[in-house]
Backbone as a printed PyTorch tensor [residue, N CA C, xyz], in Angstrom:
tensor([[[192.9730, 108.6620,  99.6940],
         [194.2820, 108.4120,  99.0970],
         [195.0340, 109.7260,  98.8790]],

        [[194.2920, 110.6030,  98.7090],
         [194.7680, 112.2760,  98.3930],
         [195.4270, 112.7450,  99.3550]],

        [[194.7170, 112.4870, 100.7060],
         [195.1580, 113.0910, 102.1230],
         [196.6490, 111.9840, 101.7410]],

        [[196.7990, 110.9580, 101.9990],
         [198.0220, 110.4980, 102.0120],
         [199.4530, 110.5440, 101.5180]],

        [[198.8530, 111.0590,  99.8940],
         [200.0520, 111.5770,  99.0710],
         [199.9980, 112.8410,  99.5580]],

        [[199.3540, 113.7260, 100.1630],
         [199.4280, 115.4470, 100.6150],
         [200.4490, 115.1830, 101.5980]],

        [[200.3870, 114.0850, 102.7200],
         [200.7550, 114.3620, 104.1340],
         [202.1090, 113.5100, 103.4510]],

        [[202.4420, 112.8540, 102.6920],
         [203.8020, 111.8320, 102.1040],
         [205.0560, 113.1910, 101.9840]],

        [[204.0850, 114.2860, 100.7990],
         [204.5650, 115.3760, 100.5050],
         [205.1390, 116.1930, 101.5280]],

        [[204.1050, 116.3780, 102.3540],
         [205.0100, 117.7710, 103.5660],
         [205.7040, 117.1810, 104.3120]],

        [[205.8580, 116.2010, 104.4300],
         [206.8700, 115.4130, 105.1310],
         [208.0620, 115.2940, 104.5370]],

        [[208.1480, 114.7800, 103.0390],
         [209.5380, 115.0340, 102.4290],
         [209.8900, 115.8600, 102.3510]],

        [[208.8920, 117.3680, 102.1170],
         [209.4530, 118.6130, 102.2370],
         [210.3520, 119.3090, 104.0100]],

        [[209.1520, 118.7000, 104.4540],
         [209.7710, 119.2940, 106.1080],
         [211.5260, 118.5040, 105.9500]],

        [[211.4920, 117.3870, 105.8910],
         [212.7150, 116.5810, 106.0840],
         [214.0560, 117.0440, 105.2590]],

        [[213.2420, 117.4560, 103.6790],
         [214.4620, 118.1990, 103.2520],
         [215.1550, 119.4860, 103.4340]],

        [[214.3740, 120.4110, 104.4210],
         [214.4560, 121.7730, 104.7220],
         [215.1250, 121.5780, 105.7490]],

        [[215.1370, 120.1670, 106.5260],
         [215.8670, 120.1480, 107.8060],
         [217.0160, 119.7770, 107.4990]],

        [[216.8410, 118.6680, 106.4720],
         [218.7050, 118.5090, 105.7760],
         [219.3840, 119.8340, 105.2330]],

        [[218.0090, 120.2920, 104.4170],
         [219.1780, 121.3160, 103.7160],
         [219.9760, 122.3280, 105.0180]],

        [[218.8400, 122.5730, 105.9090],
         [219.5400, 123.7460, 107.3540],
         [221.1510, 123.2830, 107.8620]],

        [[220.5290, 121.9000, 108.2570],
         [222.1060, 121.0460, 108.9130],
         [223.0020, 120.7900, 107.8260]],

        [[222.7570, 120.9010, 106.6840],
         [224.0300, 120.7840, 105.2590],
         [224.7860, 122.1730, 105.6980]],

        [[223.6330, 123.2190, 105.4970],
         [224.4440, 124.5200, 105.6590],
         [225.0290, 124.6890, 106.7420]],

        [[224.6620, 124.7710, 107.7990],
         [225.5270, 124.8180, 109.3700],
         [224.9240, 125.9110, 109.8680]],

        [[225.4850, 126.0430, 111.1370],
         [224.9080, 127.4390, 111.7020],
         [225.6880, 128.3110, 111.4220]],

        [[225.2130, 130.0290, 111.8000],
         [226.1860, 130.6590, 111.1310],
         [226.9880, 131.1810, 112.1080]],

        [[227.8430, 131.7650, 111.7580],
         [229.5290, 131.7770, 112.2160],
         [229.3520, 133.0180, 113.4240]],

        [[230.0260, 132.7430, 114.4810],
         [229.5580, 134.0000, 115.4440],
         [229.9230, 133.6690, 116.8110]],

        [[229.4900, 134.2720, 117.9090],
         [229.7340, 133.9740, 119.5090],
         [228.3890, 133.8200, 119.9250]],

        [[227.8740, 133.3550, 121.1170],
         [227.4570, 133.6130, 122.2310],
         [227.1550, 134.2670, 122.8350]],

        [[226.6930, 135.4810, 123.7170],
         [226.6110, 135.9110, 124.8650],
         [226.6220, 135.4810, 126.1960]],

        [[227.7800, 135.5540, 126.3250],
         [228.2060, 135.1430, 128.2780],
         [227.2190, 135.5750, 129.2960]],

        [[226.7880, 136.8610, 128.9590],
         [225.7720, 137.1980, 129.6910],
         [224.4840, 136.2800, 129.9120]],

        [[223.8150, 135.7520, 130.4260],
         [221.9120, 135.6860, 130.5860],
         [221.4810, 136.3740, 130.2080]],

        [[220.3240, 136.1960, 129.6770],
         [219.4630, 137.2990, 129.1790],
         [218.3080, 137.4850, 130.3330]],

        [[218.0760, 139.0840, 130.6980],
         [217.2110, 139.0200, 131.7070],
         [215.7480, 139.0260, 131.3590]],

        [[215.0940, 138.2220, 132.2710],
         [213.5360, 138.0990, 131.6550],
         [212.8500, 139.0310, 132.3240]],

        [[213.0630, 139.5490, 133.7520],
         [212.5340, 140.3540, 134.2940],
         [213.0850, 142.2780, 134.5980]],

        [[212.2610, 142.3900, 134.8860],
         [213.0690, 143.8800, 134.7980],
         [213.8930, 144.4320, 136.2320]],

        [[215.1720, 144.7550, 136.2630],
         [215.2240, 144.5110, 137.9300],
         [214.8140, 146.0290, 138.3240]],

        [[214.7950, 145.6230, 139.9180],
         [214.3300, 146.8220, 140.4150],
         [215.0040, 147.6270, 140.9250]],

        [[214.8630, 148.9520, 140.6150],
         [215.9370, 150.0910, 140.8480],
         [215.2550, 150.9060, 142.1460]],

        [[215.6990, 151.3050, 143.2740],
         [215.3560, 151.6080, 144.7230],
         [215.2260, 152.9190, 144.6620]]])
């Protein structure tokens, strides 16, 4: 019964940390147009 009220718990917690994130919004800013490169290119 313990495990159940434990796992009831992190669940309301996870759920409210996700409301509270999306209440707040993301924060204010641009993009980069660029790609980001994953590899390193090669210089000759």
């Amino acid at each position: 019964m313990r495990a159940l009220i434990s796992a009831g718990i992190g669940l309301v917690a996870a759920l409210a940390l996700v409301f509270t994130i999306t209440a707040v919004g993301a924060p204010p800013g641009e993009t980069s147009p660029k790609p980001l490169l994953t590899t390193v290119p090669d210089h000759p």
